[in-house]
PDB file of C-alpha atoms and ligand atoms in Angstrom:
ATOM      1  CA  MET A   1    -161.906  73.618  59.744  1.00 44.00           C
ATOM      2  CA  THR A   2    -160.732  71.374  63.000  1.00 46.00           C
ATOM      3  CA  GLY A   3    -162.593  68.193  63.860  1.00 47.00           C
ATOM      4  CA  PRO A   4    -163.272  64.723  62.430  1.00 47.00           C
ATOM      5  CA  GLU A   5    -165.037  66.506  59.383  1.00 48.00           C
ATOM      6  CA  SER A   6    -161.823  67.573  58.966  1.00 48.00           C
ATOM      7  CA  GLU A   7    -159.365  64.522  59.517  1.00 52.00           C
ATOM      8  CA  GLY A   8    -161.319  62.324  56.218  1.00 55.00           C
ATOM      9  CA  SER A   9    -163.232  59.018  57.499  1.00 62.00           C
ATOM     10  CA  GLN A  10    -163.344  58.421  61.661  1.00 91.00           C
ATOM     11  CA  VAL A  11    -166.184  55.620  61.388  1.00 97.00           C
ATOM     12  CA  ARG A  12    -164.379  52.807  62.606  1.00 98.00           C
ATOM     13  CA  ARG A  13    -165.206  50.030  60.460  1.00 98.00           C
ATOM     14  CA  ALA A  14    -165.048  45.682  59.884  1.00 98.00           C
ATOM     15  CA  VAL A  15    -165.987  43.317  57.968  1.00 99.00           C
ATOM     16  CA  CYS A  16    -167.844  39.406  58.923  1.00 98.00           C
ATOM     17  CA  PRO A  17    -167.154  37.704  55.924  1.00 98.00           C
ATOM     18  CA  GLY A  18    -168.295  33.793  55.117  1.00 98.00           C
ATOM     19  CA  SER A  19    -170.729  31.777  53.600  1.00 98.00           C
ATOM     20  CA  PHE A  20    -173.159  31.887  56.016  1.00 98.00           C
ATOM     21  CA  ASP A  21    -175.627  29.314  54.535  1.00 98.00           C
ATOM     22  CA  PRO A  22    -177.063  29.342  56.605  1.00 98.00           C
ATOM     23  CA  ILE A  23    -175.978  31.507  59.546  1.00 98.00           C
ATOM     24  CA  HIS A  24    -176.131  30.233  62.668  1.00 98.00           C
ATOM     25  CA  ASN A  25    -175.803  30.938  66.456  1.00 97.00           C
ATOM     26  CA  GLY A  26    -172.040  30.920  66.464  1.00 97.00           C
ATOM     27  CA  HIS A  27    -171.678  33.751  63.606  1.00 98.00           C
ATOM     28  CA  LEU A  28    -174.334  36.003  65.526  1.00 98.00           C
ATOM     29  CA  ASP A  29    -172.043  35.653  68.664  1.00 97.00           C
ATOM     30  CA  ILE A  30    -168.967  37.086  66.993  1.00 97.00           C
ATOM     31  CA  ILE A  31    -171.603  40.003  64.626  1.00 98.00           C
ATOM     32  CA  SER A  32    -172.885  41.287  67.309  1.00 98.00           C
ATOM     33  CA  ARG A  33    -169.466  41.196  69.204  1.00 98.00           C
ATOM     34  CA  ALA A  34    -168.102  43.089  66.150  1.00 98.00           C
ATOM     35  CA  SER A  35    -170.937  45.534  66.097  1.00 98.00           C
ATOM     36  CA  ARG A  36    -169.956  46.141  69.621  1.00 98.00           C
ATOM     37  CA  LEU A  37    -166.347  47.359  68.654  1.00 98.00           C
ATOM     38  CA  TYR A  38    -167.207  49.165  65.408  1.00 98.00           C
ATOM     39  CA  ASP A  39    -169.012  51.776  64.204  1.00 98.00           C
ATOM     40  CA  GLU A  40    -169.817  49.536  61.141  1.00 98.00           C
ATOM     41  CA  VAL A  41    -169.800  46.103  60.320  1.00 98.00           C
ATOM     42  CA  TYR A  42    -170.387  44.929  57.226  1.00 98.00           C
ATOM     43  CA  VAL A  43    -171.424  40.573  56.993  1.00 99.00           C
ATOM     44  CA  ALA A  44    -169.821  40.086  53.640  1.00 98.00           C
ATOM     45  CA  VAL A  45    -172.284  36.733  51.939  1.00 98.00           C
ATOM     46  CA  MET A  46    -169.526  35.208  49.316  1.00 98.00           C
ATOM     47  CA  ILE A  47    -170.974  34.319  46.460  1.00 97.00           C
ATOM     48  CA  ASN A  48    -169.513  31.091  44.926  1.00 94.00           C
ATOM     49  CA  LYS A  49    -171.600  29.409  42.505  1.00 90.00           C
ATOM     50  CA  SER A  50    -169.096  26.230  42.360  1.00 93.00           C
ATOM     51  CA  LYS A  51    -169.796  25.243  45.487  1.00 91.00           C
ATOM     52  CA  LYS A  52    -173.512  23.517  46.060  1.00 94.00           C
ATOM     53  CA  SER A  53    -174.992  25.156  48.874  1.00 97.00           C
ATOM     54  CA  LEU A  54    -178.292  25.142  50.754  1.00 97.00           C
ATOM     55  CA  PHE A  55    -179.912  28.050  50.459  1.00 98.00           C
ATOM     56  CA  GLU A  56    -179.567  31.121  47.639  1.00 97.00           C
ATOM     57  CA  VAL A  57    -177.682  34.317  48.080  1.00 98.00           C
ATOM     58  CA  ASP A  58    -180.916  36.269  47.962  1.00 98.00           C
ATOM     59  CA  GLU A  59    -182.340  33.740  51.111  1.00 98.00           C
ATOM     60  CA  ARG A  60    -179.426  33.852  53.044  1.00 98.00           C
ATOM     61  CA  LEU A  61    -179.211  37.372  52.992  1.00 98.00           C
ATOM     62  CA  ASP A  62    -182.300  37.788  53.952  1.00 98.00           C
ATOM     63  CA  LEU A  63    -181.860  35.918  56.776  1.00 98.00           C
ATOM     64  CA  ILE A  64    -178.829  37.486  57.891  1.00 98.00           C
ATOM     65  CA  ARG A  65    -180.787  40.706  57.686  1.00 98.00           C
ATOM     66  CA  GLN A  66    -183.633  39.702  59.890  1.00 98.00           C
ATOM     67  CA  VAL A  67    -181.617  38.374  62.804  1.00 98.00           C
ATOM     68  CA  THR A  68    -178.870  41.752  62.605  1.00 98.00           C
ATOM     69  CA  ALA A  69    -182.108  44.025  62.759  1.00 98.00           C
ATOM     70  CA  GLU A  70    -181.938  44.527  65.893  1.00 97.00           C
ATOM     71  CA  TYR A  71    -178.200  45.937  66.107  1.00 97.00           C
ATOM     72  CA  GLY A  72    -177.992  49.319  64.363  1.00 95.00           C
ATOM     73  CA  ASN A  73    -175.008  49.321  62.905  1.00 98.00           C
ATOM     74  CA  VAL A  74    -174.383  46.011  61.077  1.00 98.00           C
ATOM     75  CA  ARG A  75    -175.131  45.689  57.093  1.00 98.00           C
ATOM     76  CA  VAL A  76    -175.417  42.736  55.027  1.00 98.00           C
ATOM     77  CA  GLU A  77    -174.270  42.503  51.568  1.00 98.00           C
ATOM     78  CA  ALA A  78    -173.099  39.985  48.582  1.00 98.00           C
ATOM     79  CA  PHE A  79    -169.790  40.132  47.276  1.00 98.00           C
ATOM     80  CA  HIS A  80    -167.823  38.146  44.730  1.00 96.00           C
ATOM     81  CA  GLY A  81    -164.438  38.194  43.774  1.00 97.00           C
ATOM     82  CA  LEU A  82    -161.836  39.062  46.183  1.00 98.00           C
ATOM     83  CA  LEU A  83    -162.605  39.677  49.868  1.00 98.00           C
ATOM     84  CA  VAL A  84    -159.858  42.647  50.311  1.00 98.00           C
ATOM     85  CA  ASP A  85    -161.625  44.384  46.706  1.00 98.00           C
ATOM     86  CA  PHE A  86    -164.998  44.442  49.129  1.00 98.00           C
ATOM     87  CA  CYS A  87    -162.981  46.299  51.917  1.00 98.00           C
ATOM     88  CA  LYS A  88    -161.339  48.432  49.510  1.00 98.00           C
ATOM     89  CA  GLN A  89    -164.189  49.893  47.807  1.00 98.00           C
ATOM     90  CA  ARG A  90    -166.086  50.021  51.302  1.00 98.00           C
ATOM     91  CA  ASP A  91    -163.004  51.408  53.272  1.00 97.00           C
ATOM     92  CA  ILE A  92    -163.260  48.869  55.292  1.00 98.00           C
ATOM     93  CA  PRO A  93    -159.913  48.574  57.080  1.00 98.00           C
ATOM     94  CA  ALA A  94    -160.028  45.438  59.458  1.00 98.00           C
ATOM     95  CA  ILE A  95    -161.688  41.953  59.026  1.00 98.00           C
ATOM     96  CA  VAL A  96    -163.371  40.494  61.910  1.00 98.00           C
ATOM     97  CA  LYS A  97    -163.035  36.354  62.267  1.00 98.00           C
ATOM     98  CA  GLY A  98    -164.212  33.930  64.853  1.00 96.00           C
ATOM     99  CA  LEU A  99    -161.584  31.259  66.079  1.00 96.00           C
ATOM    100  CA  ARG A 100    -163.004  28.248  67.442  1.00 93.00           C
ATOM    101  CA  ALA A 101    -160.081  25.902  67.771  1.00 90.00           C
ATOM    102  CA  VAL A 102    -156.304  25.860  67.466  1.00 90.00           C
ATOM    103  CA  SER A 103    -157.603  23.412  64.067  1.00 89.00           C
ATOM    104  CA  ASP A 104    -158.882  26.773  62.447  1.00 92.00           C
ATOM    105  CA  PHE A 105    -155.979  28.770  63.173  1.00 94.00           C
ATOM    106  CA  ASP A 106    -153.385  27.386  60.556  1.00 95.00           C
ATOM    107  CA  TYR A 107    -155.683  28.518  57.396  1.00 96.00           C
ATOM    108  CA  GLU A 108    -157.103  31.691  58.964  1.00 97.00           C
ATOM    109  CA  LEU A 109    -153.411  32.420  59.566  1.00 98.00           C
ATOM    110  CA  GLN A 110    -152.632  31.905  55.643  1.00 98.00           C
ATOM    111  CA  MET A 111    -155.464  33.671  54.728  1.00 98.00           C
ATOM    112  CA  ALA A 112    -155.048  37.016  56.860  1.00 98.00           C
ATOM    113  CA  GLN A 113    -151.408  37.427  56.212  1.00 98.00           C
ATOM    114  CA  MET A 114    -152.323  36.926  52.298  1.00 98.00           C
ATOM    115  CA  ASN A 115    -155.161  39.654  52.078  1.00 98.00           C
ATOM    116  CA  ASN A 116    -152.695  41.493  54.762  1.00 98.00           C
ATOM    117  CA  GLY A 117    -149.837  41.573  51.726  1.00 98.00           C
ATOM    118  CA  LEU A 118    -152.892  41.797  48.837  1.00 98.00           C
ATOM    119  CA  SER A 119    -153.766  45.752  50.643  1.00 98.00           C
ATOM    120  CA  GLY A 120    -153.151  46.003  54.149  1.00 98.00           C
ATOM    121  CA  VAL A 121    -156.279  45.034  55.557  1.00 98.00           C
ATOM    122  CA  GLU A 122    -155.830  43.941  59.505  1.00 98.00           C
ATOM    123  CA  THR A 123    -157.832  40.985  60.423  1.00 98.00           C
ATOM    124  CA  LEU A 124    -158.678  40.192  63.836  1.00 98.00           C
ATOM    125  CA  PHE A 125    -159.680  37.320  65.444  1.00 97.00           C
ATOM    126  CA  VAL A 126    -162.416  36.920  68.109  1.00 96.00           C
ATOM    127  CA  PRO A 127    -162.280  33.347  70.344  1.00 95.00           C
ATOM    128  CA  THR A 128    -165.599  32.238  69.778  1.00 94.00           C
ATOM    129  CA  ASN A 129    -167.863  31.663  72.929  1.00 94.00           C
ATOM    130  CA  PRO A 130    -166.834  28.013  74.144  1.00 94.00           C
ATOM    131  CA  THR A 131    -170.715  27.639  73.677  1.00 93.00           C
ATOM    132  CA  TYR A 132    -170.305  27.440  69.958  1.00 93.00           C
ATOM    133  CA  SER A 133    -167.408  26.158  69.801  1.00 91.00           C
ATOM    134  CA  PHE A 134    -168.527  23.123  68.129  1.00 93.00           C
ATOM    135  CA  MET A 135    -170.714  24.401  65.111  1.00 94.00           C
ATOM    136  CA  SER A 136    -170.350  25.102  61.632  1.00 96.00           C
ATOM    137  CA  SER A 137    -172.966  25.527  58.736  1.00 97.00           C
ATOM    138  CA  SER A 138    -172.167  22.012  57.596  1.00 96.00           C
ATOM    139  CA  LEU A 139    -172.915  20.781  61.088  1.00 97.00           C
ATOM    140  CA  VAL A 140    -176.187  22.682  61.963  1.00 97.00           C
ATOM    141  CA  LYS A 141    -177.228  21.222  57.819  1.00 97.00           C
ATOM    142  CA  GLU A 142    -176.062  17.408  58.836  1.00 97.00           C
ATOM    143  CA  VAL A 143    -177.993  17.301  61.766  1.00 97.00           C
ATOM    144  CA  ALA A 144    -181.416  18.921  60.555  1.00 96.00           C
ATOM    145  CA  THR A 145    -181.357  16.730  57.525  1.00 95.00           C
ATOM    146  CA  TRP A 146    -181.451  13.834  59.668  1.00 95.00           C
ATOM    147  CA  GLY A 147    -184.091  14.972  62.193  1.00 94.00           C
ATOM    148  CA  GLY A 148    -181.941  16.237  64.849  1.00 96.00           C
ATOM    149  CA  ASP A 149    -182.840  19.444  66.989  1.00 96.00           C
ATOM    150  CA  VAL A 150    -180.895  22.403  65.946  1.00 97.00           C
ATOM    151  CA  SER A 151    -183.065  24.830  68.042  1.00 97.00           C
ATOM    152  CA  HIS A 152    -180.306  26.117  70.602  1.00 96.00           C
ATOM    153  CA  LEU A 153    -177.760  26.068  67.545  1.00 97.00           C
ATOM    154  CA  VAL A 154    -179.700  28.682  65.359  1.00 98.00           C
ATOM    155  CA  PRO A 155    -182.271  31.841  65.647  1.00 98.00           C
ATOM    156  CA  PRO A 156    -186.331  31.002  65.351  1.00 98.00           C
ATOM    157  CA  VAL A 157    -186.170  32.472  61.565  1.00 98.00           C
ATOM    158  CA  VAL A 158    -183.204  30.126  60.672  1.00 98.00           C
ATOM    159  CA  LEU A 159    -184.755  27.228  61.804  1.00 98.00           C
ATOM    160  CA  GLU A 160    -188.009  27.774  60.189  1.00 97.00           C
ATOM    161  CA  ALA A 161    -186.018  27.786  56.715  1.00 98.00           C
ATOM    162  CA  LEU A 162    -184.538  25.090  57.650  1.00 97.00           C
ATOM    163  CA  ASN A 163    -187.466  22.949  58.217  1.00 96.00           C
ATOM    164  CA  LYS A 164    -188.966  24.231  55.403  1.00 96.00           C
ATOM    165  CA  ARG A 165    -185.980  23.659  53.109  1.00 96.00           C
ATOM    166  CA  LEU A 166    -185.696  20.218  54.356  1.00 93.00           C
ATOM    167  CA  ARG A 167    -189.005  19.405  53.796  1.00 82.00           C
ATOM    168  CA  LYS A 168    -189.477  20.096  50.588  1.00 55.00           C
ATOM    169  CA  ASP A 169    -186.325  18.859  49.091  1.00 48.00           C
TER     170      ASP A 169
HETATM  171  O1  PNS B   1    -168.173  30.995  55.918  1.00 50.99           O
HETATM  172  P1  PNS B   1    -166.617  30.422  54.772  1.00 50.99           P
HETATM  173  O2  PNS B   1    -167.158  29.555  53.565  1.00 50.99           O
HETATM  174  O3  PNS B   1    -165.631  29.649  55.705  1.00 50.99           O
HETATM  175  O4  PNS B   1    -166.052  31.403  54.592  1.00 50.99           O
HETATM  176  C1  PNS B   1    -164.970  31.694  53.712  1.00 50.99           C
HETATM  177  C2  PNS B   1    -164.626  33.288  53.303  1.00 50.99           C
HETATM  178  C3  PNS B   1    -165.355  34.088  52.926  1.00 50.99           C
HETATM  179  C4  PNS B   1    -164.177  34.405  54.511  1.00 50.99           C
HETATM  180  C5  PNS B   1    -163.070  32.919  52.672  1.00 50.99           C
HETATM  181  O5  PNS B   1    -163.367  31.987  51.666  1.00 50.99           O
HETATM  182  C6  PNS B   1    -162.665  34.171  51.805  1.00 50.99           C
HETATM  183  O6  PNS B   1    -162.755  35.425  52.293  1.00 50.99           O
HETATM  184  N1  PNS B   1    -163.189  34.237  49.811  1.00 50.99           N
HETATM  185  C7  PNS B   1    -163.337  35.082  49.604  1.00 50.99           C
HETATM  186  C8  PNS B   1    -161.979  34.988  47.947  1.00 50.99           C
HETATM  187  C9  PNS B   1    -160.833  35.679  48.797  1.00 50.99           C
HETATM  188  O7  PNS B   1    -160.823  36.775  48.782  1.00 50.99           O
HETATM  189  N2  PNS B   1    -159.718  34.461  48.926  1.00 50.99           N
HETATM  190  C10 PNS B   1    -158.982  35.072  49.051  1.00 50.99           C
HETATM  191  C11 PNS B   1    -158.085  34.691  50.717  1.00 50.99           C
HETATM  192  S1  PNS B   1    -156.696  35.092  51.323  1.00 50.99           S
END
């Protein structure tokens, strides 16, 4: 047999990992760009029980699924443990990360080198769109907590969830 079927998996896969508490427009920009570069993109939501979060993992998964639904090749899953194990189990050779500023670089480089040393998985850095370079989920939550307008920073469904959660809690 010749052709793609004979050469094992030809599907180009990548993962965009993170806490996504909650997903914001900066994340979405990286995910959409990754979805144009790869056949399948996994959004991997880290389960970290020791870290207090605003949204439960299932809520985060639900929000991400809603805002990535338009990209036909994006899958959203939770994971705990090592990211490289998530990659190994799904035959994912590449991690795609956004770099907002030089200040991100030191830690991201450490993780990229560690992950590569552990399993050979590569990390590709995408420069964040300058429109989103100041953004983080923590800042979005802080501004929203004190009644600031974050409607230009998150998708409408996330804004609704934020308002609901912050009014309730
Ligand atoms: O959105 P965050 O919190 O900055 O994402 C951090 C994340 C999830 C990408 C990183 O903490 C991670 O990959 N954690 C999984 C555990 C792991 O593999 N640790 C070793 C990294 S070298």
